[in-house]
XYZ file of C-alpha atoms in Angstrom:
663
model
C 153.082 45.096 120.996
C 152.616 46.299 124.379
C 150.147 42.567 124.955
C 153.600 40.886 124.086
C 155.457 42.958 126.133
C 153.344 42.175 129.164
C 153.033 38.357 128.538
C 156.656 38.197 128.529
C 157.228 40.133 131.768
C 154.299 37.958 133.391
C 156.164 34.351 132.017
C 159.495 35.892 133.632
C 157.790 36.988 136.908
C 156.272 33.658 137.354
C 159.266 31.383 135.899
C 161.370 33.799 138.873
C 158.885 33.385 141.308
C 157.883 29.276 140.595
C 161.903 28.735 140.809
C 162.410 28.154 137.437
C 166.295 29.602 138.021
C 166.960 27.772 140.927
C 164.290 25.662 142.212
C 161.149 23.341 141.406
C 157.685 24.678 142.577
C 155.214 22.178 145.391
C 153.757 19.946 143.788
C 149.824 19.250 144.592
C 150.730 16.655 147.213
C 152.870 18.973 149.224
C 155.904 17.692 148.849
C 158.805 19.342 149.581
C 160.434 21.178 146.691
C 163.460 20.735 145.970
C 166.082 23.538 146.147
C 170.118 24.062 145.912
C 171.819 26.777 147.447
C 174.200 29.158 145.419
C 178.172 29.341 146.714
C 179.160 31.670 149.014
C 181.297 32.998 146.134
C 178.992 32.855 143.632
C 176.850 35.949 146.502
C 180.256 37.541 147.159
C 180.861 38.313 143.507
C 177.492 39.033 141.970
C 176.826 41.695 145.049
C 179.953 42.855 143.804
C 179.669 43.335 140.499
C 176.073 44.694 141.361
C 178.094 47.507 143.528
C 177.435 50.984 142.084
C 181.307 51.765 141.064
C 181.387 48.594 139.171
C 178.053 48.298 137.728
C 178.290 50.563 134.561
C 181.288 48.801 133.162
C 179.489 44.981 134.011
C 176.837 46.357 131.406
C 178.855 47.938 129.304
C 180.689 44.118 128.823
C 177.637 41.706 128.997
C 175.783 43.969 126.766
C 178.469 44.126 124.474
C 179.055 40.328 124.392
C 175.170 39.632 123.896
C 174.399 42.783 121.501
C 177.366 40.466 119.359
C 176.273 37.155 119.310
C 172.782 38.175 118.760
C 174.162 39.796 115.087
C 176.146 36.495 114.530
C 173.595 33.958 115.541
C 171.329 36.523 113.148
C 173.065 35.337 110.384
C 173.428 31.757 111.240
C 169.795 31.711 111.632
C 169.457 33.796 108.046
C 171.544 31.233 106.617
C 170.926 27.835 108.302
C 174.015 28.009 110.080
C 175.870 27.980 106.297
C 177.727 31.046 106.943
C 179.056 32.241 103.206
C 182.519 34.154 103.062
C 180.961 37.190 101.510
C 178.045 38.034 104.524
C 180.856 36.458 107.086
C 183.326 39.908 105.236
C 180.377 41.619 105.765
C 179.656 41.024 109.531
C 183.001 41.757 110.335
C 183.014 45.188 109.004
C 179.948 46.072 110.652
C 179.966 44.043 113.814
C 181.405 47.062 115.673
C 179.834 50.708 114.644
C 176.178 48.263 114.760
C 177.203 47.088 118.479
C 178.926 51.042 119.259
C 175.285 52.030 118.024
C 173.504 50.031 120.041
C 174.968 50.518 122.989
C 174.190 54.412 123.280
C 170.440 53.529 122.139
C 170.566 51.395 125.433
C 172.220 54.141 126.976
C 169.845 57.350 126.097
C 166.536 54.996 126.522
C 168.487 54.028 130.723
C 169.401 50.737 130.120
C 172.192 51.655 131.986
C 171.125 53.975 134.525
C 168.420 50.844 136.031
C 170.364 49.245 139.801
C 172.014 45.962 137.622
C 169.605 43.676 140.165
C 165.931 45.480 139.602
C 164.266 44.911 136.422
C 160.104 45.305 136.046
C 157.797 46.447 132.860
C 158.370 49.510 132.346
C 161.893 48.744 132.394
C 160.920 45.841 129.773
C 158.893 48.570 127.652
C 161.668 50.975 127.680
C 164.387 47.851 126.115
C 161.517 47.289 124.327
C 161.470 50.483 121.845
C 165.614 51.164 122.221
C 165.961 47.283 120.257
C 162.990 48.643 118.176
C 164.754 51.829 117.263
C 167.796 50.338 116.807
C 166.270 47.929 114.225
C 164.837 51.076 112.510
C 168.212 52.838 112.692
C 169.591 49.896 110.765
C 166.909 49.341 108.357
C 166.854 52.905 107.747
C 170.702 53.309 106.524
C 169.528 49.901 104.548
C 167.734 51.420 102.358
C 169.226 54.573 101.995
C 172.576 53.558 101.340
C 172.519 49.744 99.970
C 176.358 49.860 99.072
C 177.551 50.905 102.109
C 175.903 48.213 103.867
C 173.357 46.160 101.568
C 172.395 44.359 105.181
C 169.830 41.589 104.540
C 166.645 42.747 105.949
C 166.324 38.552 107.228
C 169.375 39.282 109.437
C 167.698 42.422 110.736
C 164.951 41.521 111.364
C 166.722 37.991 113.847
C 169.091 40.259 115.479
C 166.138 42.584 116.879
C 163.974 39.498 117.613
C 167.714 37.635 119.571
C 168.502 41.130 120.946
C 165.801 41.690 123.215
C 164.993 38.179 123.978
C 168.897 37.809 125.316
C 169.527 41.699 127.420
C 165.940 41.101 129.101
C 167.076 37.729 129.738
C 170.788 38.730 131.039
C 168.145 41.311 133.285
C 165.733 38.654 134.576
C 168.393 36.488 135.909
C 170.353 39.624 137.968
C 166.129 39.969 139.614
C 166.678 36.740 140.800
C 169.053 36.118 142.096
C 169.093 39.294 144.320
C 165.065 38.050 145.101
C 166.287 34.407 145.824
C 169.437 34.469 147.230
C 171.182 38.332 147.751
C 167.906 39.693 149.330
C 168.256 36.994 152.497
C 171.075 35.139 152.310
C 172.160 36.426 156.062
C 168.945 35.773 157.819
C 167.891 31.886 157.869
C 163.603 31.438 158.899
C 162.210 28.165 158.376
C 158.932 27.836 156.076
C 156.045 28.070 156.873
C 153.487 25.831 154.342
C 150.815 28.478 153.904
C 147.455 28.319 151.728
C 146.032 31.264 149.895
C 142.209 31.553 149.986
C 141.343 33.872 147.207
C 143.124 32.897 143.515
C 142.898 36.065 142.637
C 144.842 39.236 141.598
C 145.695 39.668 144.658
C 146.234 35.990 145.884
C 148.375 35.578 142.337
C 150.214 38.542 143.895
C 150.508 37.765 147.235
C 151.853 33.898 146.115
C 154.901 35.812 143.337
C 155.586 38.009 146.879
C 156.018 35.194 148.884
C 157.597 32.606 146.846
C 160.304 35.652 145.305
C 160.949 37.001 149.371
C 162.080 34.261 150.938
C 162.932 35.826 153.640
C 159.725 36.107 154.838
C 159.868 32.645 156.009
C 155.884 30.985 154.264
C 156.107 28.818 151.475
C 152.751 28.731 149.861
C 151.650 25.182 148.181
C 148.030 25.535 147.829
C 145.621 27.720 146.277
C 141.238 27.940 147.955
C 138.551 30.254 145.783
C 134.912 29.791 145.460
C 135.240 30.041 141.851
C 134.773 26.646 140.369
C 136.535 27.683 137.272
C 139.803 27.626 138.736
C 139.634 24.562 140.305
C 142.439 21.668 139.243
C 143.873 25.046 137.667
C 147.989 26.183 139.351
C 148.698 29.809 139.404
C 152.340 30.311 139.401
C 152.485 26.797 139.161
C 150.491 25.807 143.234
C 147.687 24.299 142.781
C 144.194 25.587 142.531
C 142.774 22.862 145.154
C 139.285 24.259 145.691
C 137.211 25.621 147.651
C 138.136 26.918 151.510
C 136.163 24.506 152.621
C 138.130 21.340 151.308
C 140.014 22.024 154.522
C 137.955 20.302 156.350
C 138.800 17.364 154.220
C 140.843 14.774 156.070
C 141.627 13.649 152.548
C 144.437 16.508 152.044
C 147.495 16.043 152.873
C 149.174 19.639 152.361
C 150.764 20.122 155.842
C 149.260 23.577 156.082
C 150.791 25.135 158.865
C 148.866 28.796 158.508
C 146.466 29.952 155.748
C 146.716 33.578 154.472
C 142.836 34.899 153.300
C 143.325 36.901 150.317
C 139.663 38.105 149.012
C 139.612 41.578 149.887
C 136.597 42.816 148.484
C 134.697 39.690 149.445
C 131.676 40.134 151.459
C 131.713 40.545 155.222
C 129.739 37.503 155.230
C 131.924 34.851 153.636
C 134.969 36.248 155.269
C 133.111 35.547 158.378
C 132.194 32.142 157.004
C 135.815 31.879 156.802
C 136.723 32.760 159.447
C 134.894 29.749 161.424
C 135.961 27.774 159.079
C 139.471 27.893 160.000
C 138.953 28.422 163.612
C 137.551 25.022 163.555
C 141.219 24.044 161.774
C 142.703 25.770 164.498
C 144.815 27.207 161.838
C 146.736 30.720 162.307
C 145.299 33.127 159.521
C 145.855 36.211 158.583
C 144.780 38.293 155.543
C 145.921 40.866 153.465
C 145.665 45.106 153.448
C 142.429 46.215 152.561
C 141.537 46.709 149.214
C 141.397 51.121 149.594
C 144.980 50.473 151.173
C 146.162 47.949 148.260
C 144.743 50.555 145.400
C 146.231 54.206 146.898
C 149.629 52.243 146.709
C 149.652 52.691 150.901
C 150.938 48.870 151.759
C 152.153 45.909 150.008
C 150.493 43.034 149.446
C 152.441 40.751 151.318
C 151.820 42.598 154.034
C 149.893 40.664 156.433
C 147.427 41.511 158.834
C 145.308 39.716 161.652
C 141.903 39.608 160.737
C 139.877 42.742 162.779
C 136.061 43.208 163.873
C 135.680 45.046 160.841
C 135.977 42.816 157.809
C 133.060 41.271 159.687
C 130.654 43.607 160.554
C 129.513 43.901 157.260
C 130.249 48.184 155.867
C 129.808 48.187 151.977
C 133.298 50.180 150.520
C 131.452 54.077 150.027
C 131.584 55.540 146.751
C 133.317 59.207 147.353
C 132.367 62.721 144.387
C 136.037 63.509 144.551
C 135.919 66.385 142.318
C 133.106 67.731 144.095
C 135.940 67.347 147.667
C 139.242 68.639 145.757
C 137.011 71.744 144.250
C 136.525 72.831 147.903
C 139.517 71.978 148.956
C 142.655 72.208 146.746
C 144.425 75.333 146.632
C 142.811 76.341 149.894
C 143.437 77.189 153.958
C 142.292 74.561 155.880
C 141.951 74.370 159.158
C 141.371 70.933 161.777
C 140.891 71.392 164.959
C 141.178 68.250 167.747
C 143.861 67.042 164.471
C 145.566 64.449 166.585
C 142.321 63.029 167.753
C 141.065 59.574 165.898
C 138.311 61.533 163.769
C 140.292 64.799 163.284
C 143.571 62.799 162.599
C 142.231 61.276 159.617
C 140.692 64.360 158.499
C 143.838 65.271 157.440
C 145.224 62.691 155.999
C 142.738 62.506 153.622
C 142.955 66.172 153.129
C 146.099 66.356 152.464
C 145.322 64.085 149.625
C 143.618 66.696 147.534
C 146.535 69.326 147.903
C 145.007 72.199 150.177
C 147.130 75.201 149.640
C 147.866 74.735 153.749
C 146.542 72.303 156.191
C 146.902 73.851 159.831
C 146.535 71.261 162.336
C 144.817 72.563 165.599
C 145.408 70.320 168.480
C 146.198 71.141 172.957
C 148.169 68.061 173.331
C 151.767 68.258 171.110
C 152.408 64.903 171.172
C 149.323 63.354 169.074
C 149.649 67.041 167.756
C 153.223 65.757 166.649
C 152.530 61.977 165.271
C 150.203 63.276 162.407
C 152.300 65.692 161.749
C 155.262 63.247 161.491
C 153.072 60.601 159.956
C 152.161 63.511 157.088
C 155.505 64.665 156.244
C 156.430 61.151 155.627
C 153.937 61.311 153.132
C 154.995 63.654 151.565
C 152.979 66.562 152.386
C 155.550 68.159 155.117
C 155.189 71.357 152.381
C 151.644 71.333 153.470
C 151.066 71.012 156.783
C 151.390 73.106 159.581
C 150.930 72.104 163.494
C 149.440 74.746 165.949
C 149.076 74.732 169.741
C 146.102 75.732 170.937
C 143.313 75.548 172.762
C 140.129 76.288 170.711
C 138.913 78.259 174.636
C 141.902 80.285 173.999
C 139.849 83.070 172.376
C 142.999 84.919 172.200
C 145.375 82.213 170.339
C 142.389 80.665 168.115
C 141.473 85.210 167.142
C 145.154 84.963 166.404
C 145.088 81.963 164.082
C 142.291 82.839 161.948
C 143.762 86.434 161.446
C 146.981 85.322 160.176
C 146.104 82.244 158.095
C 142.280 83.542 156.994
C 141.430 79.775 156.693
C 138.430 79.124 154.161
C 136.871 75.951 155.593
C 137.627 74.717 158.876
C 136.336 71.426 160.043
C 135.994 71.393 163.582
C 136.814 67.939 165.434
C 137.898 69.187 169.055
C 135.592 67.930 171.674
C 135.159 65.711 174.863
C 133.731 62.662 173.766
C 134.212 60.704 176.342
C 130.377 59.625 177.994
C 131.179 58.458 181.660
C 134.202 60.682 182.086
C 131.695 63.567 181.085
C 129.219 62.732 183.502
C 130.647 63.053 186.194
C 132.066 66.421 185.591
C 130.080 68.259 183.054
C 131.248 71.891 183.727
C 134.121 70.408 181.274
C 131.870 68.791 178.338
C 130.140 72.449 178.664
C 132.934 74.180 178.127
C 135.393 71.934 175.251
C 131.733 70.739 173.570
C 129.846 74.547 173.408
C 131.298 77.298 174.413
C 134.755 76.610 172.335
C 131.950 75.655 169.258
C 130.326 79.055 169.180
C 133.393 81.424 169.564
C 134.953 79.836 166.928
C 132.268 79.656 164.780
C 131.683 83.620 165.897
C 135.505 83.523 164.896
C 134.435 81.831 161.571
C 132.121 84.262 160.755
C 134.288 87.641 161.034
C 137.090 86.322 159.705
C 134.950 85.578 156.271
C 135.451 81.818 156.410
C 133.620 79.925 153.679
C 132.787 76.345 155.416
C 132.552 75.641 158.949
C 131.563 71.960 159.697
C 130.937 70.323 163.274
C 131.445 67.327 163.864
C 128.559 65.501 166.195
C 127.289 62.736 167.056
C 124.606 61.013 167.404
C 123.934 61.055 171.211
C 123.137 64.232 169.805
C 119.700 62.819 169.524
C 116.858 62.609 172.337
C 120.155 62.984 174.297
C 120.379 61.422 177.822
C 124.187 62.159 178.947
C 126.304 65.009 179.274
C 128.258 64.670 175.995
C 125.160 64.849 173.460
C 123.101 67.666 175.233
C 126.234 69.658 175.040
C 126.726 68.117 171.243
C 123.020 69.476 171.072
C 124.186 72.473 172.155
C 126.665 73.346 169.688
C 124.335 72.973 167.226
C 122.063 74.201 167.579
C 124.051 77.516 167.890
C 125.245 77.443 164.209
C 121.372 76.163 163.125
C 120.945 79.671 165.327
C 124.104 81.923 164.336
C 123.164 80.614 160.448
C 120.247 82.031 160.519
C 121.606 85.374 161.538
C 123.524 85.403 158.877
C 121.882 83.881 155.608
C 124.588 84.729 152.515
C 128.136 84.320 154.815
C 129.682 81.464 155.756
C 127.885 77.873 155.875
C 127.513 76.732 158.828
C 127.003 72.623 158.934
C 127.275 69.985 161.221
C 127.810 66.126 160.385
C 126.539 63.189 162.988
C 127.814 60.115 162.954
C 128.159 57.033 165.760
C 130.807 55.474 167.130
C 133.935 54.604 165.082
C 135.903 50.938 165.010
C 139.099 51.342 166.844
C 138.978 55.492 167.739
C 140.165 56.106 171.192
C 137.700 55.373 174.303
C 135.414 53.205 172.074
C 134.494 49.667 173.320
C 136.919 47.649 170.662
C 140.550 48.729 172.173
C 138.666 47.823 175.758
C 137.707 44.650 174.843
C 140.811 43.785 173.051
C 142.313 44.226 176.467
C 140.522 42.724 178.565
C 140.886 39.378 176.159
C 144.476 39.804 176.505
C 144.132 40.308 180.693
C 141.783 36.466 180.428
C 138.405 38.384 180.945
C 136.139 38.606 181.745
C 135.191 40.888 178.732
C 132.312 43.310 180.523
C 129.740 43.949 178.162
C 127.116 46.443 179.689
C 123.918 45.103 178.708
C 122.866 41.593 176.798
C 120.447 43.826 174.442
C 122.347 47.088 173.804
C 122.996 48.035 170.563
C 124.573 50.668 168.473
C 126.093 51.923 165.416
C 130.280 51.568 163.895
C 131.669 52.154 160.872
C 135.637 52.879 160.051
C 137.459 55.782 160.791
C 138.181 56.007 156.617
C 134.523 55.954 156.030
C 133.709 58.261 158.600
C 136.138 60.801 157.785
C 135.851 60.134 153.464
C 131.573 60.922 153.830
C 132.571 63.955 156.790
C 134.277 65.588 153.454
C 131.591 65.298 151.108
C 128.969 66.368 153.426
C 130.667 69.519 153.735
C 130.353 70.009 150.096
C 126.494 69.662 150.036
C 125.553 71.936 153.100
C 124.030 75.355 152.183
C 124.279 76.692 155.727
C 122.273 75.840 158.545
C 121.750 72.051 158.412
C 122.702 68.952 160.148
C 123.666 66.110 158.139
C 123.394 62.742 159.111
C 125.833 59.515 157.720
C 124.339 56.050 156.958
C 125.266 54.065 159.721
C 123.814 51.323 158.306
C 123.138 48.402 161.106
C 122.670 48.286 164.292
C 125.191 46.272 166.001
C 124.483 44.077 169.457
C 127.789 45.284 171.744
C 127.273 41.262 173.186
C 127.753 39.617 169.588
C 131.031 42.517 169.052
C 132.339 40.990 172.176
C 131.606 37.709 170.724
C 133.118 37.774 167.606
C 136.445 39.676 169.439
C 137.258 36.740 171.811
C 137.162 34.165 168.635
C 139.251 35.924 166.960
C 141.581 36.077 169.743
C 141.963 32.221 169.275
C 139.571 31.855 172.425
C 135.552 30.252 172.896
C 133.455 32.973 174.084
C 131.662 31.359 177.961
C 134.417 28.581 178.195
C 137.901 30.387 177.624
C 136.728 34.342 177.902
C 133.934 35.050 179.936
C 131.394 37.503 178.768
C 130.041 39.703 182.051
C 127.358 41.647 182.143
C 128.017 44.795 184.016
C 124.813 47.277 183.752
C 124.120 49.933 181.518
C 126.497 53.476 183.031
C 124.678 56.813 183.668
C 123.733 58.327 180.926
C 124.188 55.258 178.298
C 120.863 53.817 176.081
C 119.845 50.861 175.179
C 120.279 51.829 171.576
C 120.576 55.143 169.784
C 118.286 57.044 167.587
C 118.344 58.548 164.294
C 116.379 62.029 164.823
C 114.571 64.342 166.892
C 111.416 65.162 166.980
C 110.891 67.471 164.513
C 113.215 67.026 162.204
C 112.335 66.907 158.184
C 114.914 63.874 156.803
C 115.819 64.691 152.568
C 117.456 63.135 150.551
C 121.300 64.631 149.542
C 123.337 63.559 146.494
C 125.267 61.123 147.952
C 123.129 57.929 149.446
C 125.327 57.668 152.016
C 124.407 60.861 153.389
C 120.587 62.509 154.579
C 120.227 65.999 155.037
C 118.350 67.052 158.452
C 116.170 69.857 158.447
C 114.443 72.167 161.043
C 113.343 75.085 162.165
C 116.508 77.191 163.518
C 115.946 79.095 167.184
C 116.416 83.234 167.183
C 120.413 84.058 167.782
C 119.538 85.668 170.578
C 117.521 83.120 172.546
C 120.068 81.185 172.215
C 122.856 83.787 173.307
C 120.533 84.168 176.755
C 121.001 80.046 177.053
C 124.849 80.463 176.711
C 125.386 83.155 179.034
C 123.135 82.024 181.687
C 125.065 78.868 181.490
C 128.451 80.655 181.325
C 127.726 82.142 184.596
C 127.197 79.027 187.015
C 129.841 76.795 184.534
C 132.201 77.330 187.140
C 129.519 77.414 190.217
C 126.908 75.246 190.211
C 127.778 71.127 190.920
C 126.134 68.360 188.185
C 123.195 67.520 189.124
C 122.607 71.721 188.788
C 123.743 71.725 185.077
C 122.502 69.618 184.170
C 119.376 70.801 184.608
C 120.396 73.737 183.658
C 121.345 72.103 179.989
C 117.946 70.251 179.873
C 116.487 74.209 180.108
C 118.705 74.769 177.214
C 118.113 71.190 175.531
C 113.923 70.559 176.220
C 114.672 66.708 174.401
C 117.468 65.973 177.265
C 116.737 63.375 179.610
C 119.317 64.064 181.796
C 120.680 61.127 184.549
C 120.572 62.520 188.142
C 122.102 60.580 191.040
């Protein structure tokens, strides 16, 4: 039965979007479809009848007419349009109470509550159950009291089908009116002819939305798909003309103005090939949202965006073991420091979905904390989040927060991370990245926090810059504290490399340089970096937090390193320019503290796998806490007196593998 409902709804959508109500679909030759416009008086009347005040009366009147016609035609069909006098008298005697009973059933199943011009599969299912219930009641009366109600069984069955089809057609018709004429009657746009790469579910959904929402100004005229089985078929009456490479075929006369890539699950390699193909055609192109966004319902398939560099970097989707994460976070008080930053804000977004008892947003910048607070409120988490403007170096303020809210899990993402800036003022990096982490860790131990997770960096591995060295100092302190206090708070750190689109990262800088006409400044032709997306990094941090037993350093699988110069070329091409022709690439030399490539582990660290394939565990011997505290005290004594060069030398004493850049 449900299969019948789904097929019927799909067919209705197909008829609607192909324009069966008001237009013809585009042909394979790309000819413009014929459309007629409804008179303004009809549109005005439809809007008036759809208003809240008149909707129940309109539904009552139209449902009554449909039910009357269905009941009458059921008799005609049952008796081959020869209406015997006996059954005609029977019809007149029972028609009033039968229609009243059916109207009551429709009311009971919510068919008067929905908006007149909105009708979807859930509405269709409720209508089916309503018609089935009404016919069931008629059959029950017929068999329990045949003297009163000797209605032929065939009439009841035919009436059931006619009622269901009649009401469905009426509701679908109003939906077509709304989507084709009422929603965009005020705004008229020039329609652009578009091709769609991908004739699967996402592509079909996109075509349906574009054809229904004429106000978007996009008219799909052809599908392209890699699957040969789909060639020479039609989706919503739009032809599948072949593989995307057919765009270069001069025989096609589609007169396309734009192409939409509707292949969110395609490999990065294939997306890259399609982008190069489209760049040859000089057509404008966009893509649908990512599969994870579509799956979670965050966005609609018609919310198009430009192809971004992350679409081309070859990152495979990460599967998270959400049961363990939910066990860690659900019903608990969770604190995120640096909650307004790139990683901190994404951690907050993902943590909120696991229903914590309270999510504490700790951030020094009131502008950033306001932005993430408002975003989470808009997503429906206003009762969970609590913004706390605080400096992690303010021990008294942080002690109050720990004592007042008693967090069970702390994600410490607050940090100074800009490598060149920290090279010139190492005192700030030492205070924020090292001292603040140590003080927060001690507070976590004092107030019985269950887990404390430090967001570290791959630059902490054999560091050549102040930022990496101060993060390594923070790791050392956590390991020493964990060794000195076993069985209490579980301290751990998670390292990863660059995240795409984070503040201060290379991609926004390159985009700004491209927008200014170039040159795009790359430090060295051989410099490479690891990249991952912000949601991927945050998700793996949550996963790593479930696996730590104390004292570990987790490293995320960053995939393959990417040459920065190749990244620059791809960004230039995605912007519609040619590298070294339209936009020049200039090599400016490595900046102080920068490496040609990032490393994965320190010497002496043992790599062991974890339950998750994208997370590795590094285990090394922790130093004695008293020894580490002596080092921190010596730095604290000099942090505001010593110059940058002296502080770097003191850092090297604390982190022997650190190779500082000295002027």
